[in-house]
Amino acid sequence: LVVIELCYSMFLARKAIRSQTSKKNSLIKQQFTYLSSKRNIAGVIRSDFPDIDIPNTTIPEYIFENFLTYPNKIAVECSLTEKKFTFDEVLCKSRNLSGALRQKLKLNPGDVVAVLLPNMPDYPICVFGSLMASLKVTTINPIYTPTEISVQLEDTNVKALFTLMEHVPKAQASMKLTHRRVPIIGIKMREADTVAEGAIDMREFVNTKTDIQDFPSADSNDTALLFYSSGTTGLPKGVELTHRNIISNVMQSSDPRVRMFQEATAERQDVVPVIVPIFHIFGFSSVLLVHLHKMCKMVTMPKFDAHPFVELLARHQPHILMLVPTIVNFMAKEPLVKKEYLESVRFVLAGGGPLTASDLENLSHKVANNVAVNQGYGLTETSPAVFMPSIRTRKLGTRGSVGELLSNTSVMLRKADNSDIIITSPNEPGELFVKGPQVMKGYYNRPEENKGAFLNGWFKTGDLAYYDENKLFFVTERLKELIKVKGYQVSPAELEGLLREHPDVLEAAVLGVPHERYGEAPTAYVIPRPNRNINIDNIHMYIAERAANYKHLVGGIQITDNIPKTASGKILRKELRKKYMEEIS
């Protein structure tokens, strides 16, 4: 501990020297930026917040900078098992893991490791320890099938994998599909769990210090994380996020005008449940990292379930709730969620999908009158936050808005049907383009798709948005084809590919349709092969065996003899959606 404190003091000293030498110039730059940002120049809209200085450091170095202030406070605790780690334990275990990965597994800087875990206290240690070893981390949904997991393992050339002991057989089946064997580090959910055959016990890596020489940290512009997203179209692909991308967004989200937390003191500590999956950028960056950095107590929930969620609210009395739309609607309608369980809540923020003003209003009836119930906006490709509700947003009381543009960020709106026309006035919708330090490095090993994702350095979100006279933004609908099911992204192309592999299916088209519980649900139109009869129940079972449950065709399966397409073979989903609406009406 003394050695860690000494190293930490030296780090702070170097940081202070750099800060002092640039402080004056930075102040002038911020003042100039703030004044000039109020102008709308040729449709480019800059944040009204002063720019922030982003340090040249790594994610662990930045997140750990406050950990020794209150080393014995609880950093992360499991709501189900009560397993917990202090800030000091997270720091030490991460450092031990870093050494073990290098010495015992012989991993080299730039190698990719996968984390196949539910939300649990060990999750941040797996990520921090890997990043401290200058490795890249890719996160995988733990409910994926071996087929789905193998695609990501192969695409990233994974060299090691972290998972629960109970998921080791599934991980091994995934490896078999890639025709490779890599070390699997197993983690116990409960102490009584047994070590799975063929797995390395995580405790061997985190509880013992490894005698290995330190080496220079990664550069802040190096890729740190590979979150998988379908982007605006197509099959899932790795989104390359650098240390700088993530740190930028943590700092932007911590701006005094938008932040929700209160920094920890000796007497108090904010409690923040981690309900949104950490394998998703919203759960990882906006929920976990932002609040760990300010020493909040993170309470993880392995998976959402009504009764354990209500117990978490009653027992832990959280101060901040960051949720996906389906949970917002659940809380508003579920009698089990009593008003007294929410007395400690100061903020509710929804992300991962759009909510209407009435959705937000419904939940506001269950919380205290002074509690803000708002939504923000972001994407995997933007680390994720672009807009967040601010103090001014809350004072104006504008429901349905995603808030204000974060610091260091610029946006523009272009006509959806003619991207050459830039929108320069309020209340006129257009496709949203973003530029800022939180915008991804690019899609992993996808040079052609990177070309289509950017226009003159601006990231194309594929979403339709507008701003009002108060410069508050509203995201109205997605231009892209992705389906949002319970906050998860579902790629139509992926499901269409699976359907076309079925022996009875000739062609298939998938689209998202409204669903009362899930927000959206996938529905499929299928053309039978000649002289074949399609059994709909059989198709449902076929998809269930090959895809995670949120990708199941809950919206139904329709047998058709024609799928509308363009001359180039692109499915006309608008026509299909029109057909669907006519059928249900």
Coordinates of C-alpha atoms in Angstrom, one line a residue:
L1 CA 0.0 0.0 0.0
V2 CA 2.9 2.4 0.8
V3 CA 4.4 1.7 -2.6
I4 CA 1.0 2.3 -4.3
E5 CA 0.6 5.6 -2.4
L6 CA 4.1 6.7 -3.4
C7 CA 3.5 5.9 -7.0
Y8 CA 0.2 7.7 -6.9
S9 CA 1.8 10.8 -5.3
M10 CA 4.4 10.9 -8.1
F11 CA 1.6 10.6 -10.7
L12 CA -0.3 13.5 -9.1
A13 CA 2.9 15.6 -9.0
R14 CA 3.6 15.1 -12.7
K15 CA -0.1 15.9 -13.4
A16 CA 0.1 19.1 -11.4
I17 CA 3.1 20.3 -13.2
R18 CA 1.5 19.7 -16.6
S19 CA -1.7 21.4 -15.3
Q20 CA 0.1 24.5 -14.1
T21 CA 2.0 25.1 -17.3
S22 CA -1.1 24.9 -19.5
K23 CA -3.6 26.5 -17.0
K24 CA -3.4 30.1 -18.3
N25 CA -3.7 29.1 -22.0
S26 CA -6.4 26.7 -21.2
L27 CA -8.4 29.4 -19.4
I28 CA -8.2 31.7 -22.4
K29 CA -9.1 28.9 -24.8
Q30 CA -12.2 28.0 -22.7
Q31 CA -13.4 31.6 -22.5
F32 CA -13.0 32.1 -26.3
T33 CA -14.7 28.8 -27.0
Y34 CA -17.6 29.6 -24.7
L35 CA -18.2 33.0 -26.4
S36 CA -17.8 31.6 -29.9
S37 CA -19.9 28.5 -29.3
K38 CA -23.1 30.5 -29.0
R39 CA -23.0 31.2 -32.7
N40 CA -24.6 28.9 -35.2
I41 CA -22.0 29.0 -38.1
A42 CA -23.2 27.4 -41.3
G43 CA -25.4 25.0 -39.4
V44 CA -22.6 23.8 -37.1
I45 CA -23.9 23.8 -33.5
R46 CA -21.3 23.8 -30.7
S47 CA -21.9 23.1 -27.1
D48 CA -22.7 26.1 -24.9
F49 CA -20.5 24.5 -22.2
P50 CA -16.8 25.6 -21.9
D51 CA -14.4 23.0 -23.4
I52 CA -12.6 20.7 -21.0
D53 CA -8.9 19.7 -21.0
I54 CA -8.6 16.0 -21.6
P55 CA -5.6 14.4 -19.9
N56 CA -3.1 12.2 -21.8
T57 CA -3.6 9.1 -19.7
T58 CA -5.3 5.7 -19.6
I59 CA -8.7 4.7 -18.4
P60 CA -7.4 2.9 -15.2
E61 CA -5.0 5.8 -14.3
Y62 CA -7.9 8.3 -14.6
I63 CA -10.5 6.2 -12.8
F64 CA -8.1 5.3 -10.0
E65 CA -7.0 8.8 -9.2
N66 CA -9.4 9.3 -6.3
F67 CA -9.4 5.7 -5.0
L68 CA -7.0 6.3 -2.1
T69 CA -9.1 9.1 -0.7
Y70 CA -11.4 6.6 0.9
P71 CA -9.8 3.3 0.3
N72 CA -12.0 1.3 2.7
K73 CA -15.4 2.5 1.3
I74 CA -17.3 -0.1 -0.7
A75 CA -16.7 0.4 -4.4
V76 CA -18.9 -2.3 -5.8
E77 CA -21.4 -4.9 -4.3
C78 CA -23.6 -7.6 -5.8
S79 CA -27.3 -7.1 -4.9
L80 CA -27.8 -10.9 -5.2
T81 CA -24.8 -12.5 -3.4
E82 CA -23.6 -9.5 -1.3
K83 CA -20.1 -10.1 -2.7
K84 CA -18.3 -6.8 -2.4
F85 CA -14.9 -5.0 -3.0
T86 CA -13.5 -1.8 -1.5
F87 CA -11.8 0.8 -3.6
D88 CA -8.5 -0.4 -2.3
E89 CA -9.3 -4.0 -3.2
V90 CA -10.4 -3.1 -6.8
L91 CA -7.1 -1.2 -7.2
C92 CA -4.9 -4.0 -5.8
K93 CA -6.7 -6.9 -7.6
S94 CA -6.6 -5.0 -10.9
R95 CA -2.9 -4.5 -10.5
N96 CA -2.3 -8.2 -9.6
L97 CA -4.4 -9.3 -12.6
S98 CA -2.4 -7.1 -14.9
G99 CA 0.9 -8.8 -13.9
A100 CA -0.6 -12.3 -14.0
L101 CA -2.0 -11.8 -17.6
R102 CA 1.5 -10.8 -18.7
Q103 CA 3.6 -13.3 -16.8
K104 CA 1.4 -16.4 -16.6
L105 CA -0.5 -16.2 -19.9
K106 CA 2.3 -14.4 -21.8
L107 CA -0.1 -11.8 -23.2
N108 CA 1.4 -8.9 -25.1
P109 CA 0.3 -5.3 -25.5
G110 CA -2.4 -5.0 -28.1
D111 CA -3.7 -8.6 -27.6
V112 CA -7.5 -8.8 -27.2
V113 CA -9.2 -10.4 -24.1
A114 CA -13.0 -11.1 -23.9
V115 CA -15.3 -10.5 -20.9
L116 CA -18.3 -12.8 -21.0
L117 CA -19.9 -11.9 -17.7
P118 CA -23.2 -10.6 -16.2
N119 CA -23.1 -7.5 -14.0
M120 CA -21.0 -8.4 -10.9
P121 CA -18.2 -6.9 -8.7
D122 CA -15.5 -8.7 -10.6
Y123 CA -16.4 -7.1 -13.9
P124 CA -14.5 -3.8 -13.5
I125 CA -11.4 -5.7 -12.1
C126 CA -11.3 -7.8 -15.3
V127 CA -11.4 -4.7 -17.5
F128 CA -9.0 -2.5 -15.4
G129 CA -6.5 -5.3 -15.0
S130 CA -6.5 -6.0 -18.7
L131 CA -6.2 -2.4 -19.7
M132 CA -3.3 -1.9 -17.2
A133 CA -1.5 -4.7 -19.1
S134 CA -2.0 -2.6 -22.3
L135 CA -4.5 -5.2 -23.7
K136 CA -7.7 -4.5 -25.5
V137 CA -11.0 -5.6 -24.1
T138 CA -14.1 -6.8 -25.9
T139 CA -17.3 -7.3 -24.0
I140 CA -19.8 -10.1 -24.9
N141 CA -23.4 -10.6 -23.9
P142 CA -23.5 -13.6 -21.4
I143 CA -26.8 -14.8 -22.8
Y144 CA -25.3 -15.3 -26.3
T145 CA -25.3 -18.8 -27.8
P146 CA -22.0 -20.4 -28.6
T147 CA -22.5 -19.5 -32.3
E148 CA -22.9 -15.8 -31.5
I149 CA -20.0 -15.8 -29.1
S150 CA -17.7 -17.6 -31.7
V151 CA -18.3 -14.9 -34.3
Q152 CA -17.0 -12.2 -31.9
L153 CA -14.1 -14.3 -30.7
E154 CA -13.0 -15.0 -34.2
D155 CA -13.4 -11.4 -35.4
T156 CA -11.2 -10.0 -32.6
N157 CA -8.7 -12.9 -32.4
V158 CA -9.2 -13.2 -28.7
K159 CA -6.3 -14.5 -26.6
A160 CA -8.0 -15.0 -23.3
L161 CA -11.6 -15.0 -21.9
F162 CA -13.2 -14.2 -18.5
T163 CA -16.5 -15.9 -17.7
L164 CA -18.5 -17.4 -14.9
M165 CA -17.6 -20.9 -13.8
E166 CA -21.1 -22.0 -14.9
H167 CA -20.6 -20.5 -18.4
V168 CA -17.2 -22.3 -19.0
P169 CA -18.8 -25.1 -21.0
K170 CA -20.5 -22.6 -23.2
A171 CA -17.2 -20.7 -23.7
Q172 CA -15.5 -24.0 -24.5
A173 CA -18.2 -24.8 -27.1
S174 CA -17.6 -21.3 -28.6
M175 CA -13.9 -22.0 -28.8
K176 CA -14.5 -25.3 -30.6
L177 CA -16.4 -23.5 -33.3
T178 CA -13.4 -21.2 -33.9
H179 CA -11.1 -24.2 -34.0
R180 CA -8.8 -22.5 -31.5
R181 CA -8.1 -22.9 -27.8
V182 CA -7.4 -20.0 -25.5
P183 CA -7.2 -19.7 -21.7
I184 CA -10.5 -19.4 -19.9
I185 CA -10.4 -17.6 -16.6
G186 CA -13.4 -18.7 -14.5
I187 CA -15.0 -16.5 -11.8
K188 CA -17.2 -17.8 -9.0
M189 CA -20.6 -16.1 -8.6
R190 CA -20.7 -17.6 -5.1
E191 CA -17.9 -18.9 -2.9
A192 CA -19.5 -22.4 -2.8
D193 CA -19.3 -22.7 -6.6
T194 CA -16.8 -25.3 -7.9
V195 CA -14.0 -24.6 -10.3
A196 CA -15.0 -25.7 -13.8
E197 CA -12.9 -28.3 -15.6
G198 CA -10.5 -26.7 -17.9
A199 CA -10.8 -23.2 -16.4
I200 CA -8.2 -21.1 -14.5
D201 CA -9.5 -19.9 -11.1
M202 CA -9.6 -16.1 -11.2
R203 CA -8.5 -16.0 -7.5
E204 CA -5.0 -17.3 -8.5
F205 CA -4.6 -14.1 -10.6
V206 CA -6.1 -11.4 -8.4
N207 CA -5.1 -12.5 -4.9
T208 CA -1.3 -12.8 -5.5
K209 CA 1.1 -10.1 -6.5
T210 CA 3.2 -11.1 -9.6
D211 CA 6.9 -10.2 -9.6
I212 CA 7.1 -8.7 -13.1
Q213 CA 8.7 -5.5 -14.4
D214 CA 6.4 -2.6 -15.2
F215 CA 6.4 -1.2 -18.7
P216 CA 5.1 2.1 -20.1
S217 CA 1.4 2.6 -20.1
A218 CA -0.6 2.5 -23.3
D219 CA -1.0 5.8 -25.3
S220 CA -4.3 7.6 -24.7
N221 CA -5.1 7.3 -28.4
D222 CA -4.6 3.5 -28.4
T223 CA -7.7 1.3 -28.7
A224 CA -8.9 0.2 -25.3
L225 CA -12.3 -1.4 -25.9
L226 CA -14.2 -3.2 -28.6
F227 CA -17.9 -3.0 -28.0
Y228 CA -20.0 -4.7 -30.7
S229 CA -22.7 -2.8 -32.4
S230 CA -24.5 -3.1 -35.8
G231 CA -23.7 0.6 -36.4
T232 CA -26.2 2.1 -38.9
T233 CA -26.6 -1.1 -40.9
G234 CA -25.4 -4.7 -41.4
L235 CA -24.0 -7.4 -39.1
P236 CA -22.5 -6.7 -35.7
K237 CA -19.0 -5.1 -35.8
G238 CA -16.4 -4.0 -33.3
V239 CA -16.5 -0.3 -32.3
E240 CA -13.0 0.8 -31.5
L241 CA -13.0 3.2 -28.5
T242 CA -9.7 4.6 -27.3
H243 CA -8.7 5.5 -23.7
R244 CA -9.2 9.2 -24.8
N245 CA -12.7 8.5 -26.1
I246 CA -13.8 7.0 -22.8
I247 CA -12.1 9.5 -20.6
S248 CA -13.5 12.4 -22.6
N249 CA -17.0 11.1 -22.2
V250 CA -16.6 10.4 -18.4
M251 CA -15.4 14.0 -18.0
Q252 CA -18.1 15.4 -20.3
S253 CA -20.8 13.5 -18.3
S254 CA -19.3 14.8 -15.0
D255 CA -19.7 18.5 -16.0
P256 CA -21.4 20.4 -13.1
R257 CA -24.2 21.4 -15.4
V258 CA -25.2 17.8 -16.2
R259 CA -23.8 15.5 -13.5
M260 CA -26.2 13.7 -11.1
F261 CA -23.8 12.5 -8.4
Q262 CA -22.5 14.1 -5.3
E263 CA -18.9 13.4 -4.6
A264 CA -18.2 11.1 -1.7
T265 CA -17.2 12.5 1.7
A266 CA -16.1 10.7 4.9
E267 CA -19.8 10.8 6.0
R268 CA -21.7 10.0 2.9
Q269 CA -21.6 8.1 -0.4
D270 CA -24.0 8.0 -3.3
V271 CA -25.5 4.6 -4.2
V272 CA -25.9 3.8 -7.9
P273 CA -27.4 0.5 -9.0
V274 CA -25.8 -1.0 -12.1
I275 CA -28.9 -2.5 -13.8
V276 CA -28.0 -1.7 -17.4
P277 CA -25.6 -4.4 -18.7
I278 CA -21.9 -3.5 -18.3
F279 CA -21.2 -5.3 -21.6
H280 CA -23.2 -2.4 -23.1
I281 CA -21.5 1.0 -23.5
F282 CA -24.2 2.8 -21.5
G283 CA -23.7 0.5 -18.5
F284 CA -20.0 0.5 -18.8
S285 CA -19.2 4.1 -19.3
S286 CA -22.2 6.3 -18.3
V287 CA -23.2 4.2 -15.2
L288 CA -20.1 2.4 -14.0
L289 CA -17.1 4.5 -14.8
V290 CA -18.6 8.0 -14.3
H291 CA -19.7 7.1 -10.8
L292 CA -16.8 4.8 -9.7
H293 CA -14.4 7.8 -10.6
K294 CA -16.3 9.9 -8.0
M295 CA -16.3 7.1 -5.5
C296 CA -20.0 6.2 -5.5
K297 CA -21.1 2.8 -4.3
M298 CA -22.1 0.6 -7.3
V299 CA -24.6 -2.1 -6.6
T300 CA -24.6 -4.6 -9.5
M301 CA -27.6 -6.7 -10.5
P302 CA -26.7 -9.8 -12.6
K303 CA -29.9 -9.6 -14.6
F304 CA -33.1 -7.7 -14.3
D305 CA -35.9 -9.5 -12.5
A306 CA -38.9 -7.8 -10.9
H307 CA -38.7 -9.0 -7.3
P308 CA -34.9 -8.7 -6.9
F309 CA -35.0 -5.2 -8.4
V310 CA -37.7 -4.1 -5.9
E311 CA -35.6 -5.6 -3.1
L312 CA -32.6 -3.7 -4.3
L313 CA -34.6 -0.4 -4.2
A314 CA -35.9 -1.1 -0.7
R315 CA -32.6 -2.3 0.8
H316 CA -30.0 -0.1 -0.8
Q317 CA -32.0 3.2 -1.1
P318 CA -30.3 4.4 -4.3
H319 CA -29.7 8.1 -5.1
I320 CA -29.4 7.8 -8.9
L321 CA -31.3 5.4 -11.3
M322 CA -29.9 5.0 -14.8
L323 CA -32.3 2.8 -16.8
V324 CA -33.4 1.6 -20.2
P325 CA -37.0 2.5 -21.4
T326 CA -38.5 -0.9 -20.6
I327 CA -37.5 -0.6 -16.9
V328 CA -38.8 3.0 -16.8
N329 CA -42.2 1.7 -18.0
F330 CA -42.1 -1.2 -15.6
M331 CA -41.4 1.1 -12.6
A332 CA -44.3 3.4 -13.6
K333 CA -46.9 0.6 -14.0
E334 CA -45.7 -2.1 -11.4
P335 CA -47.5 -1.9 -8.0
L336 CA -44.6 -3.7 -6.4
V337 CA -42.5 -0.5 -6.9
K338 CA -43.8 1.6 -4.0
K339 CA -43.2 5.3 -3.7
E340 CA -41.4 4.8 -0.3
Y341 CA -38.7 2.7 -2.0
L342 CA -37.8 5.8 -4.1
E343 CA -37.6 8.4 -1.4
S344 CA -33.8 8.6 -1.6
V345 CA -33.7 8.9 -5.4
R346 CA -32.6 12.4 -6.7
F347 CA -32.3 11.6 -10.4
V348 CA -33.7 9.2 -13.0
L349 CA -32.0 9.1 -16.4
A350 CA -33.2 6.9 -19.2
G351 CA -31.0 5.8 -22.2
G352 CA -30.6 3.1 -24.7
G353 CA -33.8 4.0 -26.6
P354 CA -36.4 6.7 -27.0
L355 CA -39.1 7.6 -24.5
T356 CA -42.2 9.7 -25.0
A357 CA -43.0 12.7 -22.7
S358 CA -45.9 10.6 -21.3
D359 CA -43.6 7.7 -20.4
L360 CA -41.4 10.1 -18.4
E361 CA -44.5 11.7 -16.8
N362 CA -45.9 8.3 -15.7
L363 CA -42.7 7.6 -13.6
S364 CA -42.5 11.1 -12.2
H365 CA -45.8 10.4 -10.3
K366 CA -44.0 7.7 -8.2
V367 CA -41.0 9.8 -7.2
A368 CA -40.8 13.0 -5.2
N369 CA -41.9 16.3 -6.8
N370 CA -38.3 17.6 -7.0
V371 CA -36.9 14.5 -8.6
A372 CA -35.8 14.9 -12.3
V373 CA -37.0 12.1 -14.6
N374 CA -35.2 12.7 -17.9
Q375 CA -33.6 11.0 -20.9
G376 CA -30.3 11.4 -22.6
Y377 CA -28.9 10.4 -26.0
G378 CA -25.8 8.5 -27.2
L379 CA -24.5 5.7 -29.3
T380 CA -21.9 3.0 -28.9
E381 CA -19.9 4.9 -31.5
T382 CA -19.8 8.0 -29.2
S383 CA -18.7 6.4 -26.0
P384 CA -21.8 6.9 -25.6
A385 CA -23.2 10.3 -24.5
V386 CA -23.8 13.2 -26.9
F387 CA -26.7 15.0 -25.1
M388 CA -27.6 14.9 -21.4
P389 CA -30.3 16.7 -19.4
S390 CA -28.8 19.8 -17.7
I391 CA -29.8 22.1 -14.8
R392 CA -31.3 24.4 -17.5
T393 CA -33.2 21.5 -19.0
R394 CA -34.8 20.7 -15.7
K395 CA -35.6 24.3 -15.0
L396 CA -37.4 24.6 -18.3
G397 CA -39.2 21.4 -17.6
T398 CA -39.2 20.3 -21.2
R399 CA -40.4 16.7 -21.3
G400 CA -39.2 14.4 -24.2
S401 CA -36.0 16.3 -24.8
V402 CA -32.7 14.5 -24.6
G403 CA -31.1 17.7 -23.1
E404 CA -28.1 19.8 -24.1
L405 CA -25.0 19.1 -26.2
L406 CA -22.0 18.1 -24.1
S407 CA -18.8 20.0 -23.9
N408 CA -16.2 19.8 -26.7
T409 CA -18.9 18.5 -29.0
S410 CA -20.4 19.8 -32.2
V411 CA -23.4 18.6 -34.2
M412 CA -25.1 19.4 -37.4
L413 CA -28.4 18.4 -39.0
R414 CA -28.7 17.6 -42.6
K415 CA -31.8 16.9 -44.7
A416 CA -32.7 13.2 -44.4
D417 CA -33.5 13.0 -48.1
N418 CA -30.6 15.3 -49.3
S419 CA -27.5 15.3 -47.1
D420 CA -26.1 18.3 -49.1
I421 CA -28.6 20.6 -47.4
I422 CA -27.6 21.6 -43.9
I423 CA -30.4 22.7 -41.5
T424 CA -29.9 26.1 -39.9
S425 CA -33.1 26.8 -38.0
P426 CA -35.0 25.3 -35.0
N427 CA -37.8 22.8 -35.1
E428 CA -36.7 21.4 -38.5
P429 CA -35.8 17.7 -38.3
G430 CA -32.8 16.3 -40.0
E431 CA -30.2 13.5 -39.8
L432 CA -27.9 14.0 -36.8
F433 CA -24.1 14.3 -37.4
V434 CA -21.6 14.4 -34.5
K435 CA -18.0 15.5 -34.0
G436 CA -16.1 15.4 -30.7
P437 CA -13.4 13.6 -28.7
Q438 CA -15.8 10.9 -27.7
V439 CA -16.4 9.8 -31.3
M440 CA -15.0 6.3 -32.0
K441 CA -11.7 5.6 -33.7
G442 CA -13.6 3.5 -36.2
Y443 CA -15.1 0.0 -36.8
Y444 CA -12.6 -2.7 -36.2
N445 CA -11.1 -4.1 -39.4
R446 CA -13.9 -2.5 -41.5
P447 CA -12.3 0.1 -43.7
E448 CA -15.2 0.2 -46.2
E449 CA -17.8 0.6 -43.5
N450 CA -15.7 3.4 -41.9
K451 CA -15.9 5.3 -45.1
G452 CA -19.7 5.1 -45.0
A453 CA -19.9 6.0 -41.3
F454 CA -18.3 9.5 -41.7
L455 CA -18.9 12.5 -43.9
N456 CA -16.0 15.0 -44.0
G457 CA -15.0 13.9 -40.5
W458 CA -18.6 14.0 -39.1
F459 CA -20.1 10.8 -37.7
K460 CA -23.4 9.9 -39.3
T461 CA -25.7 8.7 -36.5
G462 CA -28.6 7.6 -38.8
D463 CA -31.0 9.3 -36.3
L464 CA -33.6 12.0 -37.0
A465 CA -33.4 15.0 -34.6
Y466 CA -34.3 18.6 -34.2
Y467 CA -33.7 21.4 -31.6
D468 CA -36.0 24.0 -30.3
E469 CA -35.7 27.8 -29.6
N470 CA -34.0 27.0 -26.2
K471 CA -31.4 24.8 -28.0
L472 CA -32.7 21.7 -26.4
F473 CA -32.5 18.6 -28.6
F474 CA -35.2 16.0 -29.5
V475 CA -34.4 12.7 -31.2
T476 CA -37.6 11.6 -33.0
E477 CA -36.9 8.4 -34.8
R478 CA -34.1 6.2 -36.2
L479 CA -33.3 6.3 -39.8
K480 CA -31.2 3.2 -39.4
E481 CA -32.6 -0.3 -39.6
L482 CA -31.7 -1.5 -36.1
I483 CA -34.4 -2.8 -33.9
K484 CA -34.3 -1.8 -30.2
V485 CA -35.6 -4.6 -28.0
K486 CA -35.6 -3.9 -24.2
G487 CA -32.6 -1.5 -24.9
Y488 CA -30.7 -4.2 -26.8
Q489 CA -29.7 -3.7 -30.4
V490 CA -31.0 -6.4 -32.8
S491 CA -29.7 -6.5 -36.4
P492 CA -32.3 -7.5 -39.0
A493 CA -29.5 -8.7 -41.3
E494 CA -28.3 -11.1 -38.6
L495 CA -31.8 -12.7 -38.2
E496 CA -32.4 -12.7 -41.9
G497 CA -29.1 -14.6 -42.4
L498 CA -30.3 -17.2 -39.8
L499 CA -33.7 -17.5 -41.4
R500 CA -32.2 -18.0 -44.9
E501 CA -30.2 -21.0 -43.5
H502 CA -33.4 -22.8 -42.6
P503 CA -34.1 -25.6 -45.2
D504 CA -37.6 -24.4 -45.8
V505 CA -36.9 -20.7 -46.2
L506 CA -36.0 -19.1 -49.5
E507 CA -36.0 -15.4 -48.6
A508 CA -36.6 -13.4 -45.4
A509 CA -37.0 -9.9 -44.3
V510 CA -37.0 -8.7 -40.6
L511 CA -38.2 -5.4 -39.2
G512 CA -39.1 -3.9 -35.9
V513 CA -42.7 -3.4 -34.9
P514 CA -44.2 -1.7 -31.8
H515 CA -44.4 -3.9 -28.7
E516 CA -46.1 -2.8 -25.5
R517 CA -43.5 -4.5 -23.1
Y518 CA -40.3 -4.4 -25.2
G519 CA -40.6 -1.1 -27.0
E520 CA -40.0 -2.9 -30.3
A521 CA -40.0 -6.6 -31.3
P522 CA -38.6 -8.3 -34.4
T523 CA -41.1 -9.7 -36.9
A524 CA -40.2 -11.7 -40.0
Y525 CA -41.6 -12.1 -43.5
V526 CA -40.5 -15.3 -45.1
I527 CA -40.8 -16.8 -48.6
P528 CA -41.0 -20.7 -48.6
R529 CA -38.6 -22.7 -50.8
P530 CA -40.4 -24.3 -53.8
N531 CA -42.4 -27.3 -52.8
R532 CA -41.8 -26.7 -49.1
N533 CA -44.3 -25.9 -46.4
I534 CA -43.2 -23.7 -43.6
N535 CA -44.1 -24.6 -40.0
I536 CA -44.1 -21.4 -38.1
D537 CA -43.6 -23.1 -34.7
N538 CA -40.6 -24.9 -36.2
I539 CA -39.1 -21.5 -37.3
H540 CA -39.6 -20.0 -33.8
M541 CA -37.7 -23.0 -32.3
Y542 CA -35.0 -22.7 -34.9
I543 CA -34.3 -19.1 -34.0
A544 CA -34.6 -19.8 -30.3
E545 CA -31.8 -22.4 -30.6
R546 CA -29.4 -20.0 -32.4
A547 CA -30.1 -16.5 -31.0
A548 CA -30.4 -14.8 -27.6
N549 CA -33.9 -14.5 -26.3
Y550 CA -34.3 -10.8 -27.1
K551 CA -33.7 -11.6 -30.7
H552 CA -36.6 -14.0 -30.9
L553 CA -39.3 -13.2 -33.4
V554 CA -41.8 -12.0 -30.7
G555 CA -43.5 -9.8 -33.3
G556 CA -44.5 -12.9 -35.3
I557 CA -43.7 -14.6 -38.6
Q558 CA -45.7 -14.0 -41.7
I559 CA -45.5 -16.2 -44.8
T560 CA -45.5 -14.3 -48.0
D561 CA -44.8 -14.8 -51.7
N562 CA -43.1 -11.4 -52.2
I563 CA -40.6 -9.2 -50.4
P564 CA -40.3 -5.7 -51.8
K565 CA -36.8 -4.8 -52.9
T566 CA -34.9 -2.1 -54.8
A567 CA -33.3 -2.8 -58.2
S568 CA -30.0 -3.4 -56.4
G569 CA -31.6 -6.0 -54.1
K570 CA -32.0 -3.9 -50.9
I571 CA -35.1 -4.7 -48.9
L572 CA -37.7 -1.9 -48.8
R573 CA -38.6 -2.1 -45.1
K574 CA -40.8 1.0 -45.4
E575 CA -43.0 -1.0 -47.7
L576 CA -43.0 -4.0 -45.4
R577 CA -43.8 -1.8 -42.4
K578 CA -46.7 -0.2 -44.3
K579 CA -48.0 -3.7 -45.2
Y580 CA -47.7 -4.8 -41.5
M581 CA -49.7 -1.8 -40.3
E582 CA -52.4 -2.5 -42.9
E583 CA -52.6 -6.1 -41.7
I584 CA -53.0 -5.3 -38.1
S585 CA -55.5 -2.5 -38.7

